[in-house]
Amino acid sequence: MLPKVKICGVTQAEVIKHLDNLGVSYAGLWHGIPEGKYNLSLAELTALTSIPVQNVSFTMVTLNSELDFLSQAIELAHINAIQFHGFTLPSVIEKIKHQYGHSIEILKVIHIKDNQCLEGGFIQRYIDAGCDALILDSYQDNTRIGSTGIRLEQHVITDFVSTWGNQISIMIAGGLSENTIPELITSTMPFGIDIDSAARHNGIINRERVTAIMTSVASASMPRLETTTVI
Ligand SMILES: O=C(O)c1ccccc1N[C@@H]1O[C@H](COP(=O)(O)O)[C@@H](O)[C@H]1O
């Protein structure tokens, strides 16, 4: 199975249609990211998630852990998944899962700084709370919580996947592009990849950029043919 692709920070209806046609699995829509450059109001989130799609899961990306805020978005917009960025408590995830069950997929970002996992002691609790997948991403500080441009070192990814990959699906984020995807897929074959910056041209998500990413994922995932030398 091909790794799933999430493209993050969508703000336009036309982009949703492109992502859906290109076979992208998750469209990340920012809501509850104060002053975030792609942040959407509830009305904008509701409008974008009303577009009919075949493939894409509408994924609300948020730093907000307040239950009233989350419930309002779930009940008014047509979201399929929530990506909790930042330091959400496992109890919040447990409550959302308890209330909405399988209708909302939960992706929890696990932040890596200087090769250390900042939520190291919480991973089992996130899994037990009902998270569907974890996203490993690089973290700099409170002002650069995502899109840091810092790629995770391969040994950090390998260690994490070998420790937790038998319990939960793992996605990888952090400065990925069509140039770095092949190495990641060959060495790790993650459940999914999460991309923001590399999907853009002049700051706008671009069909050609996403096509390059999808092509890279598909070709890197093809089984290699063994060559036999006949003497
Ligand atoms: O980009 C940000 O500043 C940001 C802020 C709050 C939540 C998420 C944010 N970015 C997310 O980081 C990953 C990886 O992006 P990239 O490919 O490294 O540019 C993605 O989910 C972004 O939306």
mmCIF file of C-alpha atoms and ligand atoms in Angstrom:
data_model
loop_
_atom_site.group_PDB
_atom_site.id
_atom_site.type_symbol
_atom_site.label_atom_id
_atom_site.label_comp_id
_atom_site.label_asym_id
_atom_site.label_seq_id
_atom_site.Cartn_x
_atom_site.Cartn_y
_atom_site.Cartn_z
ATOM 1 C CA MET A 1 0.000 0.000 0.000
ATOM 2 C CA LEU A 2 1.264 3.501 -0.828
ATOM 3 C CA PRO A 3 1.977 5.849 2.065
ATOM 4 C CA LYS A 4 -0.869 8.306 2.532
ATOM 5 C CA VAL A 5 -0.172 11.937 1.703
ATOM 6 C CA LYS A 6 -1.397 14.892 3.726
ATOM 7 C CA ILE A 7 -1.086 18.379 2.266
ATOM 8 C CA CYS A 8 -1.427 21.053 4.902
ATOM 9 C CA GLY A 9 -2.635 24.644 5.085
ATOM 10 C CA VAL A 10 -5.361 24.573 2.412
ATOM 11 C CA THR A 11 -7.361 27.801 2.071
ATOM 12 C CA GLN A 12 -8.973 27.565 -1.389
ATOM 13 C CA ALA A 13 -11.833 25.477 -2.841
ATOM 14 C CA GLU A 14 -9.945 24.976 -6.109
ATOM 15 C CA VAL A 15 -7.033 23.421 -4.203
ATOM 16 C CA ILE A 16 -9.361 20.932 -2.464
ATOM 17 C CA LYS A 17 -10.508 19.728 -5.902
ATOM 18 C CA HIS A 18 -6.923 19.374 -7.164
ATOM 19 C CA LEU A 19 -5.865 17.420 -4.059
ATOM 20 C CA ASP A 20 -8.869 15.136 -4.381
ATOM 21 C CA ASN A 21 -8.203 14.468 -8.080
ATOM 22 C CA LEU A 22 -4.525 13.772 -7.414
ATOM 23 C CA GLY A 23 -5.328 11.120 -4.777
ATOM 24 C CA VAL A 24 -4.196 13.050 -1.699
ATOM 25 C CA SER A 25 -5.581 11.384 1.451
ATOM 26 C CA TYR A 26 -5.741 14.293 3.899
ATOM 27 C CA ALA A 27 -6.283 18.028 3.312
ATOM 28 C CA GLY A 28 -5.089 19.972 6.366
ATOM 29 C CA LEU A 29 -7.292 22.970 7.217
ATOM 30 C CA TRP A 30 -6.024 25.253 9.967
ATOM 31 C CA HIS A 31 -8.567 26.303 12.578
ATOM 32 C CA GLY A 32 -7.579 27.465 16.053
ATOM 33 C CA ILE A 33 -4.052 28.508 15.089
ATOM 34 C CA PRO A 34 -4.099 32.141 16.248
ATOM 35 C CA GLU A 35 -2.324 34.416 13.772
ATOM 36 C CA GLY A 36 -1.441 31.345 11.710
ATOM 37 C CA LYS A 37 -0.914 32.327 8.099
ATOM 38 C CA TYR A 38 -3.437 29.777 6.805
ATOM 39 C CA ASN A 39 -5.889 29.983 9.696
ATOM 40 C CA LEU A 40 -9.580 29.713 8.756
ATOM 41 C CA SER A 41 -12.622 31.064 10.557
ATOM 42 C CA LEU A 42 -15.343 28.549 11.425
ATOM 43 C CA ALA A 43 -17.401 29.859 8.482
ATOM 44 C CA GLU A 44 -14.459 29.344 6.089
ATOM 45 C CA LEU A 45 -13.784 25.881 7.499
ATOM 46 C CA THR A 46 -17.449 24.957 7.102
ATOM 47 C CA ALA A 47 -17.563 26.219 3.505
ATOM 48 C CA LEU A 48 -14.404 24.375 2.415
ATOM 49 C CA THR A 49 -15.472 21.121 4.050
ATOM 50 C CA SER A 50 -18.814 21.263 2.208
ATOM 51 C CA ILE A 51 -17.115 20.657 -1.144
ATOM 52 C CA PRO A 52 -17.944 17.152 -2.441
ATOM 53 C CA VAL A 53 -14.824 14.938 -2.527
ATOM 54 C CA GLN A 54 -13.965 11.305 -3.287
ATOM 55 C CA ASN A 55 -10.571 10.745 -1.684
ATOM 56 C CA VAL A 56 -9.642 13.520 0.633
ATOM 57 C CA SER A 57 -10.297 13.487 4.387
ATOM 58 C CA PHE A 58 -10.924 16.977 5.714
ATOM 59 C CA THR A 59 -8.462 17.343 8.578
ATOM 60 C CA MET A 60 -8.752 20.225 11.021
ATOM 61 C CA VAL A 61 -5.259 21.212 12.187
ATOM 62 C CA THR A 62 -5.432 22.963 15.540
ATOM 63 C CA LEU A 63 -3.476 24.156 18.550
ATOM 64 C CA ASN A 64 -6.687 24.562 20.527
ATOM 65 C CA SER A 65 -7.607 21.820 23.022
ATOM 66 C CA GLU A 66 -10.791 23.340 24.453
ATOM 67 C CA LEU A 67 -13.618 20.835 24.217
ATOM 68 C CA ASP A 68 -16.280 23.440 23.399
ATOM 69 C CA PHE A 69 -14.172 24.808 20.561
ATOM 70 C CA LEU A 70 -13.517 21.323 19.179
ATOM 71 C CA SER A 71 -17.156 20.201 19.475
ATOM 72 C CA GLN A 72 -18.399 23.318 17.712
ATOM 73 C CA ALA A 73 -16.066 22.688 14.770
ATOM 74 C CA ILE A 74 -16.954 18.981 14.598
ATOM 75 C CA GLU A 75 -20.675 19.694 14.707
ATOM 76 C CA LEU A 76 -20.762 22.609 12.242
ATOM 77 C CA ALA A 77 -18.034 21.766 9.753
ATOM 78 C CA HIS A 78 -17.761 18.464 7.876
ATOM 79 C CA ILE A 79 -14.421 17.384 9.216
ATOM 80 C CA ASN A 80 -13.249 13.768 9.090
ATOM 81 C CA ALA A 81 -10.098 14.109 11.188
ATOM 82 C CA ILE A 82 -8.367 16.370 13.708
ATOM 83 C CA GLN A 83 -4.618 16.951 13.771
ATOM 84 C CA PHE A 84 -3.645 18.083 17.260
ATOM 85 C CA HIS A 85 -0.513 20.175 16.893
ATOM 86 C CA GLY A 86 1.092 21.375 20.136
ATOM 87 C CA PHE A 87 0.880 19.836 23.562
ATOM 88 C CA THR A 88 -2.649 18.454 23.840
ATOM 89 C CA LEU A 89 -3.409 16.332 26.895
ATOM 90 C CA PRO A 90 -4.315 12.670 26.254
ATOM 91 C CA SER A 91 -7.521 13.234 28.272
ATOM 92 C CA VAL A 92 -8.786 15.688 25.620
ATOM 93 C CA ILE A 93 -8.242 13.107 22.882
ATOM 94 C CA GLU A 94 -9.935 10.457 24.997
ATOM 95 C CA LYS A 95 -13.006 12.692 25.462
ATOM 96 C CA ILE A 96 -13.267 13.472 21.728
ATOM 97 C CA LYS A 97 -12.946 9.776 20.861
ATOM 98 C CA HIS A 98 -15.497 8.862 23.494
ATOM 99 C CA GLN A 99 -17.970 11.407 22.131
ATOM 100 C CA TYR A 100 -17.446 11.002 18.362
ATOM 101 C CA GLY A 101 -15.896 7.540 18.009
ATOM 102 C CA HIS A 102 -14.722 6.444 14.568
ATOM 103 C CA SER A 103 -16.394 9.375 12.825
ATOM 104 C CA ILE A 104 -13.380 11.527 13.723
ATOM 105 C CA GLU A 105 -9.873 10.228 13.076
ATOM 106 C CA ILE A 106 -7.296 11.649 15.468
ATOM 107 C CA LEU A 107 -3.772 12.479 14.334
ATOM 108 C CA LYS A 108 -1.468 13.664 17.140
ATOM 109 C CA VAL A 109 1.751 15.492 16.332
ATOM 110 C CA ILE A 110 4.778 14.369 18.320
ATOM 111 C CA HIS A 111 7.366 17.125 18.434
ATOM 112 C CA ILE A 112 11.079 16.430 18.063
ATOM 113 C CA LYS A 113 13.647 18.986 19.183
ATOM 114 C CA ASP A 114 17.401 18.354 19.002
ATOM 115 C CA ASN A 115 16.668 14.680 18.274
ATOM 116 C CA GLN A 116 14.633 14.356 21.495
ATOM 117 C CA CYS A 117 10.945 13.525 21.586
ATOM 118 C CA LEU A 118 9.291 16.240 23.725
ATOM 119 C CA GLU A 119 6.241 14.094 24.525
ATOM 120 C CA GLY A 120 8.295 10.949 25.157
ATOM 121 C CA GLY A 121 6.496 10.011 28.387
ATOM 122 C CA PHE A 122 3.049 10.505 26.828
ATOM 123 C CA ILE A 123 3.176 8.287 23.748
ATOM 124 C CA GLN A 124 1.565 5.231 25.336
ATOM 125 C CA ARG A 125 -1.108 7.480 26.837
ATOM 126 C CA TYR A 126 -1.892 9.003 23.429
ATOM 127 C CA ILE A 127 -2.232 5.509 21.978
ATOM 128 C CA ASP A 128 -4.427 4.360 24.864
ATOM 129 C CA ALA A 129 -6.546 7.520 24.489
ATOM 130 C CA GLY A 130 -7.525 6.347 21.003
ATOM 131 C CA CYS A 131 -5.226 8.247 18.610
ATOM 132 C CA ASP A 132 -5.389 6.760 15.116
ATOM 133 C CA ALA A 133 -1.951 7.956 14.019
ATOM 134 C CA LEU A 134 1.022 9.926 15.306
ATOM 135 C CA ILE A 135 2.809 12.512 13.145
ATOM 136 C CA LEU A 136 6.506 13.030 13.898
ATOM 137 C CA ASP A 137 7.492 16.649 13.215
ATOM 138 C CA SER A 138 10.410 18.895 14.077
ATOM 139 C CA TYR A 139 9.923 21.606 16.673
ATOM 140 C CA GLN A 140 12.019 24.680 17.303
ATOM 141 C CA ASP A 141 10.272 26.771 19.955
ATOM 142 C CA ASN A 142 6.855 28.258 20.741
ATOM 143 C CA THR A 143 7.134 30.593 17.773
ATOM 144 C CA ARG A 144 8.096 27.833 15.276
ATOM 145 C CA ILE A 145 5.924 24.889 16.149
ATOM 146 C CA GLY A 146 5.672 23.472 12.609
ATOM 147 C CA SER A 147 7.122 24.106 9.155
ATOM 148 C CA THR A 148 10.510 24.658 10.764
ATOM 149 C CA GLY A 149 12.386 23.544 7.665
ATOM 150 C CA ILE A 150 14.303 21.148 9.919
ATOM 151 C CA ARG A 151 14.259 17.583 8.653
ATOM 152 C CA LEU A 152 14.168 14.823 11.213
ATOM 153 C CA GLU A 153 17.300 12.711 11.289
ATOM 154 C CA GLN A 154 16.737 9.233 9.908
ATOM 155 C CA HIS A 155 17.926 7.491 13.104
ATOM 156 C CA VAL A 156 15.278 9.390 15.120
ATOM 157 C CA ILE A 157 12.558 8.237 12.709
ATOM 158 C CA THR A 158 13.854 4.653 12.685
ATOM 159 C CA ASP A 159 14.049 4.471 16.508
ATOM 160 C CA PHE A 160 10.539 5.878 16.901
ATOM 161 C CA VAL A 161 9.016 3.595 14.284
ATOM 162 C CA SER A 162 10.723 0.519 15.708
ATOM 163 C CA THR A 163 9.504 1.374 19.230
ATOM 164 C CA TRP A 164 5.895 2.370 18.446
ATOM 165 C CA GLY A 165 5.153 1.280 14.875
ATOM 166 C CA ASN A 166 3.661 -2.056 15.949
ATOM 167 C CA GLN A 167 1.037 -0.233 18.039
ATOM 168 C CA ILE A 168 0.032 2.740 15.892
ATOM 169 C CA SER A 169 0.300 4.208 12.383
ATOM 170 C CA ILE A 170 3.091 6.756 12.043
ATOM 171 C CA MET A 171 3.284 9.694 9.661
ATOM 172 C CA ILE A 172 6.365 11.824 9.058
ATOM 173 C CA ALA A 173 6.506 15.620 8.603
ATOM 174 C CA GLY A 174 9.242 18.234 8.607
ATOM 175 C CA GLY A 175 10.713 19.765 5.471
ATOM 176 C CA LEU A 176 9.857 16.819 3.196
ATOM 177 C CA SER A 177 9.816 17.265 -0.588
ATOM 178 C CA GLU A 178 9.811 15.079 -3.695
ATOM 179 C CA ASN A 179 13.614 14.958 -3.364
ATOM 180 C CA THR A 180 13.655 13.577 0.173
ATOM 181 C CA ILE A 181 10.580 11.331 0.024
ATOM 182 C CA PRO A 182 12.316 8.414 -1.808
ATOM 183 C CA GLU A 183 14.958 7.961 0.916
ATOM 184 C CA LEU A 184 12.314 8.153 3.650
ATOM 185 C CA ILE A 185 10.065 5.599 1.951
ATOM 186 C CA THR A 186 12.904 3.216 1.164
ATOM 187 C CA SER A 187 14.220 3.248 4.716
ATOM 188 C CA THR A 188 10.992 3.479 6.711
ATOM 189 C CA MET A 189 7.826 2.992 4.585
ATOM 190 C CA PRO A 190 5.726 5.191 6.899
ATOM 191 C CA PHE A 191 1.932 5.038 7.033
ATOM 192 C CA GLY A 192 1.920 8.588 5.675
ATOM 193 C CA ILE A 193 3.770 11.814 5.002
ATOM 194 C CA ASP A 194 2.686 15.345 5.874
ATOM 195 C CA ILE A 195 3.796 18.237 3.671
ATOM 196 C CA ASP A 196 3.162 21.955 3.695
ATOM 197 C CA SER A 197 6.033 24.085 2.311
ATOM 198 C CA ALA A 198 7.083 21.827 -0.578
ATOM 199 C CA ALA A 199 3.526 21.739 -1.932
ATOM 200 C CA ARG A 200 3.649 25.497 -2.564
ATOM 201 C CA HIS A 201 4.849 27.823 -5.291
ATOM 202 C CA ASN A 202 5.086 31.469 -4.200
ATOM 203 C CA GLY A 203 3.298 30.484 -0.991
ATOM 204 C CA ILE A 204 0.267 28.954 -2.742
ATOM 205 C CA ILE A 205 -0.467 25.212 -2.932
ATOM 206 C CA ASN A 206 0.182 24.351 -6.535
ATOM 207 C CA ARG A 207 -1.069 21.456 -8.676
ATOM 208 C CA GLU A 208 2.351 20.818 -10.261
ATOM 209 C CA ARG A 209 4.104 20.780 -6.872
ATOM 210 C CA VAL A 210 1.556 18.280 -5.497
ATOM 211 C CA THR A 211 1.849 16.165 -8.655
ATOM 212 C CA ALA A 212 5.634 15.999 -8.157
ATOM 213 C CA ILE A 213 5.090 14.848 -4.561
ATOM 214 C CA MET A 214 2.528 12.199 -5.543
ATOM 215 C CA THR A 215 4.773 10.917 -8.339
ATOM 216 C CA SER A 216 7.699 10.679 -5.955
ATOM 217 C CA VAL A 217 5.613 8.711 -3.419
ATOM 218 C CA ALA A 218 4.323 6.308 -6.078
ATOM 219 C CA SER A 219 7.685 5.628 -7.703
ATOM 220 C CA ALA A 220 9.542 5.250 -4.396
ATOM 221 C CA SER A 221 6.927 2.721 -3.236
ATOM 222 C CA MET A 222 7.254 0.451 -6.321
ATOM 223 C CA PRO A 223 8.834 -2.926 -5.562
ATOM 224 C CA ARG A 224 12.374 -3.059 -6.944
ATOM 225 C CA LEU A 225 12.940 -5.647 -9.709
ATOM 226 C CA GLU A 226 15.862 -7.964 -8.988
ATOM 227 C CA THR A 227 18.337 -8.028 -11.865
ATOM 228 C CA THR A 228 19.884 -11.403 -12.654
ATOM 229 C CA THR A 229 23.209 -11.592 -14.401
ATOM 230 C CA VAL A 230 23.407 -14.456 -16.890
ATOM 231 C CA ILE A 231 26.950 -15.621 -17.533
HETATM 232 O O1 LIG B 1 3.733 26.070 9.897
HETATM 233 C C1 LIG B 1 3.439 26.429 11.025
HETATM 234 O O2 LIG B 1 3.895 27.486 11.529
HETATM 235 C C2 LIG B 1 2.462 25.622 11.831
HETATM 236 C C3 LIG B 1 1.831 26.229 12.893
HETATM 237 C C4 LIG B 1 0.931 25.519 13.661
HETATM 238 C C5 LIG B 1 0.645 24.186 13.351
HETATM 239 C C6 LIG B 1 1.261 23.561 12.280
HETATM 240 C C7 LIG B 1 2.182 24.247 11.502
HETATM 241 N N1 LIG B 1 2.827 23.661 10.428
HETATM 242 C C8 LIG B 1 2.724 22.275 10.066
HETATM 243 O O3 LIG B 1 3.980 21.635 10.054
HETATM 244 C C9 LIG B 1 3.894 20.448 9.250
HETATM 245 C C10 LIG B 1 5.112 20.299 8.347
HETATM 246 O O4 LIG B 1 5.192 21.333 7.381
HETATM 247 P P1 LIG B 1 6.456 21.458 6.347
HETATM 248 O O5 LIG B 1 6.234 20.474 5.225
HETATM 249 O O6 LIG B 1 7.697 21.169 7.119
HETATM 250 O O7 LIG B 1 6.393 22.877 5.860
HETATM 251 C C11 LIG B 1 2.564 20.588 8.491
HETATM 252 O O8 LIG B 1 1.551 19.816 9.155
HETATM 253 C C12 LIG B 1 2.309 22.079 8.644
HETATM 254 O O9 LIG B 1 0.989 22.471 8.429
#
